[in-house]
XYZ file of N, CA, C and O in Angstrom:
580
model
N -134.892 162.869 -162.582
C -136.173 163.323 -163.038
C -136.332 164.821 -162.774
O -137.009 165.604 -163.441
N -135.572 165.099 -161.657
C -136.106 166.762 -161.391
C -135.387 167.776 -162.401
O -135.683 168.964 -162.531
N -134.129 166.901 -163.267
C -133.449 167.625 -163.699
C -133.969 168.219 -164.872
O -133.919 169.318 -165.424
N -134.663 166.737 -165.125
C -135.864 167.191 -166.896
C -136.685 167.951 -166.310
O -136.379 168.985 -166.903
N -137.591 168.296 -165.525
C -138.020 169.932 -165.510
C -137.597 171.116 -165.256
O -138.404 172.037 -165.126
N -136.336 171.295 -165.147
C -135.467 172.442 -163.976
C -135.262 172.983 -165.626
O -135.188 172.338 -166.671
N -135.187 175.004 -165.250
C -134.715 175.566 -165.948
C -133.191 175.439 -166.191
O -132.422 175.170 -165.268
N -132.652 175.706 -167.866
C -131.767 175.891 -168.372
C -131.440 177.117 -168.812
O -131.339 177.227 -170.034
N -131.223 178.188 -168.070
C -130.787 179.624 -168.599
C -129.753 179.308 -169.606
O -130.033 179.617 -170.764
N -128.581 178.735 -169.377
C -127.748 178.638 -170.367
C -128.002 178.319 -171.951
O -127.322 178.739 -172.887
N -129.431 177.262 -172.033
C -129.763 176.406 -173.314
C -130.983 177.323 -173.785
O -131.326 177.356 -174.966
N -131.617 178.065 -172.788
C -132.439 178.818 -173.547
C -131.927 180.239 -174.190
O -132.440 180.755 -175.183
N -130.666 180.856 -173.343
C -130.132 182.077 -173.864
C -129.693 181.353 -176.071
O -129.910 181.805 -177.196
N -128.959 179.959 -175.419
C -128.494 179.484 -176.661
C -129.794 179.488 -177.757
O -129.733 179.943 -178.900
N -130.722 179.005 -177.264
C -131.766 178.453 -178.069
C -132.577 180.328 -178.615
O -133.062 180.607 -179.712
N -132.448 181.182 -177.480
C -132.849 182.475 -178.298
C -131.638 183.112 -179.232
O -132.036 183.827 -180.151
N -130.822 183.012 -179.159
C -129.577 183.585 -180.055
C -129.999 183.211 -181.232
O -130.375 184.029 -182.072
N -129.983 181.618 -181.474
C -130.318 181.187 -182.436
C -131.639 181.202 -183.200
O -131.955 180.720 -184.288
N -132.235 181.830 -182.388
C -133.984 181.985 -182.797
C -134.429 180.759 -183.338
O -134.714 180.474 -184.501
N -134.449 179.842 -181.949
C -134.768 178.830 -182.123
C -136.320 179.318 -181.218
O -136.216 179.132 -180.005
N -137.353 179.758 -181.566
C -138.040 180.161 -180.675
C -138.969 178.924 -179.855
O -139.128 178.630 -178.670
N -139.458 178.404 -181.110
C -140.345 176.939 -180.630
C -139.813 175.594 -179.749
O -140.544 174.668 -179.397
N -138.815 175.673 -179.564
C -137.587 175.175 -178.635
C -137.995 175.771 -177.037
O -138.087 175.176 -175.963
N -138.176 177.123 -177.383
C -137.763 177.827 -175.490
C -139.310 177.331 -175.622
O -139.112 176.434 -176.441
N -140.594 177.298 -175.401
C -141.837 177.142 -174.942
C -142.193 175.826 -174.632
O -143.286 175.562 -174.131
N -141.093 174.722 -174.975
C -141.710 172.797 -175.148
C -141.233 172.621 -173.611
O -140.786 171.495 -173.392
N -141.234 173.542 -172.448
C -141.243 173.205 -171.380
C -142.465 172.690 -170.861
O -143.394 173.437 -171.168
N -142.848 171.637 -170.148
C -144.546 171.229 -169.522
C -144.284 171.938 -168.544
O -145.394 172.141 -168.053
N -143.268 172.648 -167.699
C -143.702 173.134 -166.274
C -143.879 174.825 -166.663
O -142.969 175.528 -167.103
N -145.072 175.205 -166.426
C -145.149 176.461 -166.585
C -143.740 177.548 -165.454
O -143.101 177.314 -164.429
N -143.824 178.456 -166.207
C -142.583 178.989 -165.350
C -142.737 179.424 -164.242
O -141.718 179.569 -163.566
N -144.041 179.786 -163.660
C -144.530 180.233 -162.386
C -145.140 179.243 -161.459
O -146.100 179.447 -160.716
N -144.205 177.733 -161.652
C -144.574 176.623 -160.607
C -143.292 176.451 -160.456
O -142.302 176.566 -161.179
N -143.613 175.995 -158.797
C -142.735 175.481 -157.924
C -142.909 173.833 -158.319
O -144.010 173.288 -158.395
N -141.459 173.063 -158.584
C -141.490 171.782 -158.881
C -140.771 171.039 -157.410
O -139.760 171.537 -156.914
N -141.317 170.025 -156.918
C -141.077 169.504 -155.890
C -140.710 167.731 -156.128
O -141.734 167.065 -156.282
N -140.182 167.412 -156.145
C -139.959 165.924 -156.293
C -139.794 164.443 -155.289
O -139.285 165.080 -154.366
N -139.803 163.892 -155.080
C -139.605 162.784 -154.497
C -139.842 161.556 -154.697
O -140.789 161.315 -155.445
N -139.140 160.485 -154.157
C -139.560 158.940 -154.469
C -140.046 158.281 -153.148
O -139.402 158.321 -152.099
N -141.104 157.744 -153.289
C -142.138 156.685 -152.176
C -141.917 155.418 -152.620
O -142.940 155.196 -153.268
N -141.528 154.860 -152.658
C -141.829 153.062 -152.747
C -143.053 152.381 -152.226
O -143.936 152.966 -151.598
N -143.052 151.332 -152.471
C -144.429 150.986 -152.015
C -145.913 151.132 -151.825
O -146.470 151.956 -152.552
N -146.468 150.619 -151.165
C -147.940 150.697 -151.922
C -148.351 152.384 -150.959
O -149.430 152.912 -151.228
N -147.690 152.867 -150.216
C -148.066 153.727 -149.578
C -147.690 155.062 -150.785
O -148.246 156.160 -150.801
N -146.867 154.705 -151.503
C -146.543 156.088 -152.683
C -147.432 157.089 -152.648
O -147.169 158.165 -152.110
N -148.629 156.810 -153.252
C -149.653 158.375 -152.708
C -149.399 158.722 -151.567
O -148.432 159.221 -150.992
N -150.274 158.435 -151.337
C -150.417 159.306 -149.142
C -149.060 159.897 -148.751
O -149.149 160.752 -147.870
N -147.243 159.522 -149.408
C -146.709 159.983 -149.166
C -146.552 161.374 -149.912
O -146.345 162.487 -149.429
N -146.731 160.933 -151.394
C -146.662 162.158 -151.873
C -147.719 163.317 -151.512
O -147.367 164.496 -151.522
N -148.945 162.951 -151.213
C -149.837 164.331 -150.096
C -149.249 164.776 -149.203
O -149.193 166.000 -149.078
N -148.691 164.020 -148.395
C -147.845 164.560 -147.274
C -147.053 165.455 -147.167
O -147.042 166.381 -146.355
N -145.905 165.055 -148.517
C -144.828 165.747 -148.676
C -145.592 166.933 -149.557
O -144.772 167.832 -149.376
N -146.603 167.513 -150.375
C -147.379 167.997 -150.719
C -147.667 169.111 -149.953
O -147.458 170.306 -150.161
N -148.294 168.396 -148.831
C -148.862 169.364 -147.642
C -147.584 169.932 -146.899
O -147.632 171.130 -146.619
N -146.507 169.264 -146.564
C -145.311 169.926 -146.185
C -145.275 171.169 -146.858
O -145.790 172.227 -146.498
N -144.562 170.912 -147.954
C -143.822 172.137 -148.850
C -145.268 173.378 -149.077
O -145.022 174.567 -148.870
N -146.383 173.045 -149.407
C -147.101 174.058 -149.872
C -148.273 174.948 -148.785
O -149.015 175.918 -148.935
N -147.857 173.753 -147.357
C -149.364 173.802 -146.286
C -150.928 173.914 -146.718
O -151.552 172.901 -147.035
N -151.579 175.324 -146.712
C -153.305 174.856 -147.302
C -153.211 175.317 -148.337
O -154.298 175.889 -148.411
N -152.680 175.529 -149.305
C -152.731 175.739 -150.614
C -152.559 174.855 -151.741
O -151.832 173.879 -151.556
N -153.213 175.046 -153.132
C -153.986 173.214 -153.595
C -152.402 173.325 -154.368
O -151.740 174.314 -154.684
N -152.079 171.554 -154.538
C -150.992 171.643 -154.883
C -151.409 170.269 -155.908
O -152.448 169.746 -155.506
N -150.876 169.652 -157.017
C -151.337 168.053 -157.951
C -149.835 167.061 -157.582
O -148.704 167.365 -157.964
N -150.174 165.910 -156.803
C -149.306 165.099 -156.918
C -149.692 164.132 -158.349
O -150.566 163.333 -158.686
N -148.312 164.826 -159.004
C -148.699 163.610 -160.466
C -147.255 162.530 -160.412
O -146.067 162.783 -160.212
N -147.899 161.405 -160.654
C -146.742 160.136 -160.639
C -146.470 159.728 -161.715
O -147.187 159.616 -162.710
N -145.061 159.404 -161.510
C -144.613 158.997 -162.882
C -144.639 158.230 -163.762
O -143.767 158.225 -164.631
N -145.567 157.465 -163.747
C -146.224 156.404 -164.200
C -147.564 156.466 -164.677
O -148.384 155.560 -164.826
N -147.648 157.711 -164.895
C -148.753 158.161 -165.623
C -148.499 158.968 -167.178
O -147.634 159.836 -167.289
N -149.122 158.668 -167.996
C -148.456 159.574 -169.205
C -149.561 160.067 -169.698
O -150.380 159.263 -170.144
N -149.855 161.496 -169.740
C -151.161 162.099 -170.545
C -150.083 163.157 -171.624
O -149.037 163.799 -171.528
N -151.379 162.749 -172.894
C -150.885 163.499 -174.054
C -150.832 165.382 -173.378
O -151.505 165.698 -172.396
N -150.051 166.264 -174.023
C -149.394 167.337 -173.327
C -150.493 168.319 -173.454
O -150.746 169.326 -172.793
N -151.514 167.378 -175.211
C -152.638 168.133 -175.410
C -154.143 168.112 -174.754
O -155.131 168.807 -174.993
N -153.896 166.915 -173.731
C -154.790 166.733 -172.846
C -155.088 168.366 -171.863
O -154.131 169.093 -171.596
N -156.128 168.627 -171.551
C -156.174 169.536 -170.444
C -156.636 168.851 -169.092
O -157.687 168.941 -168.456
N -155.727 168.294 -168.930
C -156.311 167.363 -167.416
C -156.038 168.319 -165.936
O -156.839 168.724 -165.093
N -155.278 168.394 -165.997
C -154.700 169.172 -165.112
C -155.356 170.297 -164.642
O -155.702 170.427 -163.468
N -155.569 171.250 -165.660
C -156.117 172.530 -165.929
C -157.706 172.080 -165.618
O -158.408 173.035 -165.285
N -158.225 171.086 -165.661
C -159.778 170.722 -165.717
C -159.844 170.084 -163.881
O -160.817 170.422 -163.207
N -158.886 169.301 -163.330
C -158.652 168.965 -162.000
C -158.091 170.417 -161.385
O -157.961 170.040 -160.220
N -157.678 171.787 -161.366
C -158.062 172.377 -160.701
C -159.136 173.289 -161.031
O -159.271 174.008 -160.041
N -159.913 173.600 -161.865
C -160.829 174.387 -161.929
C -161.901 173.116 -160.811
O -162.015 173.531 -159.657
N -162.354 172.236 -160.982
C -162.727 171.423 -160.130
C -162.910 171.604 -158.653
O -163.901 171.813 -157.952
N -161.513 171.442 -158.386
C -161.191 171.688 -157.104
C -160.703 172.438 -156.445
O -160.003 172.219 -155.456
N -161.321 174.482 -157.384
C -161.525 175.402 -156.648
C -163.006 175.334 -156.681
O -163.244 176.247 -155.891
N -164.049 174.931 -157.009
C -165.314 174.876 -156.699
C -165.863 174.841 -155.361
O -166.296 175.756 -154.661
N -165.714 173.095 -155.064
C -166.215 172.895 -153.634
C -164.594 172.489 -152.465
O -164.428 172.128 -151.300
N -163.884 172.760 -153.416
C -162.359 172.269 -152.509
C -161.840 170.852 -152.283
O -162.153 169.796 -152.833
N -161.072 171.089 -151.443
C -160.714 169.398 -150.878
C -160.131 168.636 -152.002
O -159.637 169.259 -152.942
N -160.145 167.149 -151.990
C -159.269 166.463 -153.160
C -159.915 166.211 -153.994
O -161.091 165.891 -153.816
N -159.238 166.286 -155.418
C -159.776 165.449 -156.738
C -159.096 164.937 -157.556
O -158.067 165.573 -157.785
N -159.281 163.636 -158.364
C -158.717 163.082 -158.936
C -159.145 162.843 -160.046
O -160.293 163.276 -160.141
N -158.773 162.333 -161.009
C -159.210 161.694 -162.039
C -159.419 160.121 -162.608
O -158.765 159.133 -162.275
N -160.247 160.176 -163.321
C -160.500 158.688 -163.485
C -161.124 158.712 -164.917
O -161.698 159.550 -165.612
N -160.577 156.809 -165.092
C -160.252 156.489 -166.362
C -161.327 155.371 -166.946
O -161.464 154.535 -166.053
N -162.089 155.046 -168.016
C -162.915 153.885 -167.635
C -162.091 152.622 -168.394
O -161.574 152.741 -169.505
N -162.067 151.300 -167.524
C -160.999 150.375 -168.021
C -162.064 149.445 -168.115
O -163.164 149.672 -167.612
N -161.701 148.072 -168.936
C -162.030 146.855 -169.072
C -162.356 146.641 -167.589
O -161.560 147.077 -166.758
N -163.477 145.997 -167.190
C -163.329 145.249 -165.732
C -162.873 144.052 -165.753
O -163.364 143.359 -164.862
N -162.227 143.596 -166.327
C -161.416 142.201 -166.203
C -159.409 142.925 -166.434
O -158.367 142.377 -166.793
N -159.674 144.000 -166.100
C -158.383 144.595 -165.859
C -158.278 145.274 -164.446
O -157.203 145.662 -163.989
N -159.139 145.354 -163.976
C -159.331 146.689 -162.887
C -158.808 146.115 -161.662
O -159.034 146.634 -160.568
N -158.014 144.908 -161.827
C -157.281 144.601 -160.511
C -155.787 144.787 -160.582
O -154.949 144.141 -159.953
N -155.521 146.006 -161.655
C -154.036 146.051 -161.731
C -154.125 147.859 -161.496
O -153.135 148.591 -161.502
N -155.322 148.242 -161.329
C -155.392 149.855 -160.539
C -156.111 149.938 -159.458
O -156.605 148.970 -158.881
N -156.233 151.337 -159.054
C -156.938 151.887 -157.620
C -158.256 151.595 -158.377
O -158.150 151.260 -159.557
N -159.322 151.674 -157.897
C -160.515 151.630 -158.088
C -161.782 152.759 -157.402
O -161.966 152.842 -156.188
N -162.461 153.456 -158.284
C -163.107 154.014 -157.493
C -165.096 153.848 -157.557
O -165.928 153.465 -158.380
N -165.094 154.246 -156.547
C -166.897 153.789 -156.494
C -166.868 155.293 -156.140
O -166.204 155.820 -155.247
N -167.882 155.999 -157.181
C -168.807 157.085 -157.094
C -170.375 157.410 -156.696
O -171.108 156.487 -156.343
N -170.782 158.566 -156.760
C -171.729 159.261 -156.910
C -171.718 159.888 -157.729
O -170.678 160.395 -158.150
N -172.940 160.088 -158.277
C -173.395 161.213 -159.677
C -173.858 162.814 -158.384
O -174.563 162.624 -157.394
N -173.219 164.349 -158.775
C -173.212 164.825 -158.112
C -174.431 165.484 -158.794
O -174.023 165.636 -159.946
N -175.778 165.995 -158.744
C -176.664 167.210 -159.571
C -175.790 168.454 -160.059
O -175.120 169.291 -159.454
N -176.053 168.247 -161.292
C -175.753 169.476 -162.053
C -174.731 170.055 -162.078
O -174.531 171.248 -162.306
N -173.838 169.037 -161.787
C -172.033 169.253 -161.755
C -171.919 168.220 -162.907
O -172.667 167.285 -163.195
N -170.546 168.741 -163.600
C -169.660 167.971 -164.635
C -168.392 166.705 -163.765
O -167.426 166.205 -164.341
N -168.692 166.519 -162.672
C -167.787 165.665 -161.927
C -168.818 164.876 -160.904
O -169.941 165.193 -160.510
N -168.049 163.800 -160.648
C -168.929 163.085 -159.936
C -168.198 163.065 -158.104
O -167.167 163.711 -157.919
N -168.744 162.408 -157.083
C -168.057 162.460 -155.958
C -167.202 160.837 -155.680
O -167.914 159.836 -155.603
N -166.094 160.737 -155.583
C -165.357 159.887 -155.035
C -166.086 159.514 -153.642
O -166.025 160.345 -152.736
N -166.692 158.443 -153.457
C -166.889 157.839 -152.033
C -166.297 157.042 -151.634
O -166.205 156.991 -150.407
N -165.676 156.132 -152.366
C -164.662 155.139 -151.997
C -163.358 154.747 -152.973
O -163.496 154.812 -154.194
N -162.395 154.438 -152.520
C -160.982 154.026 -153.241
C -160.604 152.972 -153.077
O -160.061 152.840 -151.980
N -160.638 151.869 -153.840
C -159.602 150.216 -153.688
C -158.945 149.978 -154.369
O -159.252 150.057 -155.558
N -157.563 149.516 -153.924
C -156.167 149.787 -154.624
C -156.287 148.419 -155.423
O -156.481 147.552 -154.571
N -156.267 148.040 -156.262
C -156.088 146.768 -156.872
C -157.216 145.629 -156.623
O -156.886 144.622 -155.996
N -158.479 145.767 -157.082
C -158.867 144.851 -156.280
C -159.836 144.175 -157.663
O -160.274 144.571 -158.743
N -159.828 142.629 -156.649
C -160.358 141.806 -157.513
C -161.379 142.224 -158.310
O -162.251 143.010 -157.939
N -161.289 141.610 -159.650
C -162.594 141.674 -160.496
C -163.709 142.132 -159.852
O -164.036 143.314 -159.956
N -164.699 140.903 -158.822
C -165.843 140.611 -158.558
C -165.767 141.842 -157.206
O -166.828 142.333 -156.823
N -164.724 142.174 -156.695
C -164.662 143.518 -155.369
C -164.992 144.494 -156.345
O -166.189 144.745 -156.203
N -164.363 145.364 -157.541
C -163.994 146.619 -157.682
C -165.885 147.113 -157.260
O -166.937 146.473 -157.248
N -165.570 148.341 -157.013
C -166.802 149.293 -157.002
C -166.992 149.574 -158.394
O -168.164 149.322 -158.673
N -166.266 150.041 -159.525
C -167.336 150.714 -160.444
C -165.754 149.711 -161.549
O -164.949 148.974 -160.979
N -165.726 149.953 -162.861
C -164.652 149.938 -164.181
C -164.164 151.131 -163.818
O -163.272 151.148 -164.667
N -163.976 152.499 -163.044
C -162.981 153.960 -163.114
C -162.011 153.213 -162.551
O -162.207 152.385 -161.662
N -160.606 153.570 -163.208
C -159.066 153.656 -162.421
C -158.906 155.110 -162.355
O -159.194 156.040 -163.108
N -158.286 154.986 -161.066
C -157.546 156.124 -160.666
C -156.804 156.606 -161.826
O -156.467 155.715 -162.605
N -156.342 158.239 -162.247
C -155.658 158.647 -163.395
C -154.120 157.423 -163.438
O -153.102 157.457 -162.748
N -154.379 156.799 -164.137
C -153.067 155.442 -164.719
C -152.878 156.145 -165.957
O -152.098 155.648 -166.770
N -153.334 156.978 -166.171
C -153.433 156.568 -168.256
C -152.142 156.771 -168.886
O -151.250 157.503 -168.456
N -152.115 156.171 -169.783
C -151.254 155.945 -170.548
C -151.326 156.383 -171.822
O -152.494 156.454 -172.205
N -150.320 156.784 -172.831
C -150.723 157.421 -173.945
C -150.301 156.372 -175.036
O -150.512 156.602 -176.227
């Protein structure tokens, strides 16, 4: 996986010779990010990837995105989760609104409506939980395209 984002000097020198121009830009990792990778198993997978997060970058905001998530490239999710969370700081996530007779196959979150903000506050997170438990229909960003 790390290899599909890692630069190719060799394929892009090729790809400019040929003035293949629209070729060199279909990279998703902008060129001025550091790409960090790893695999977690188990239900602990987040919290590891913060960790390893907070390792490599210390207090500076960094997005653990998993691979099991697929957003269209034309989505601005990303770009909208950190303008976010240079506001008031700290973590943010995204969320999805699902069927509630599905919402026991994602995280689950129970909110607050924040005044006069475009985001709401995460107060609580449940990983999979029954129908009649979840706090609200939001999944954690799952989405799929």
């Amino acid at each position: 996986m790390e290899d599909h984002f890692d630069r190719a000097p060799d394929l892009e020198q090729t790809l400019e010779a040929k003035g293949v121009h629209s070729a060199l830009g279909a990279s998703s990792t902008p060129r001025n990010s550091d790409l960090f990778t790893m695999s977690a198993g188990g239900a602990q997978r987040l919290g590891a990837c913060n960790v390893c997060g907070l390792q490599q970058v210390g207090d500076q905001p960094f997005a653990a995105l998993l691979g099991d998530g697929l957003f269209d490239e034309r989505d601005e999710l990303l770009t909208t989760l950190m303008d976010v969370q240079a506001k008031p700081g700290g973590s943010v996530v995204a969320v999805f609104g699902f069927e509630p007779t599905r919402m026991s196959a994602y995280g689950c979150a129970g909110i607050s409506a924040i005044h006069g903000e475009g985001f709401v506050r995460v107060n609580s997170l449940v990983e999979k939980p029954r129908v009649e438990d979840a706090p609200s229909n939001l999944a954690v960003a799952e989405k799929s395209s």
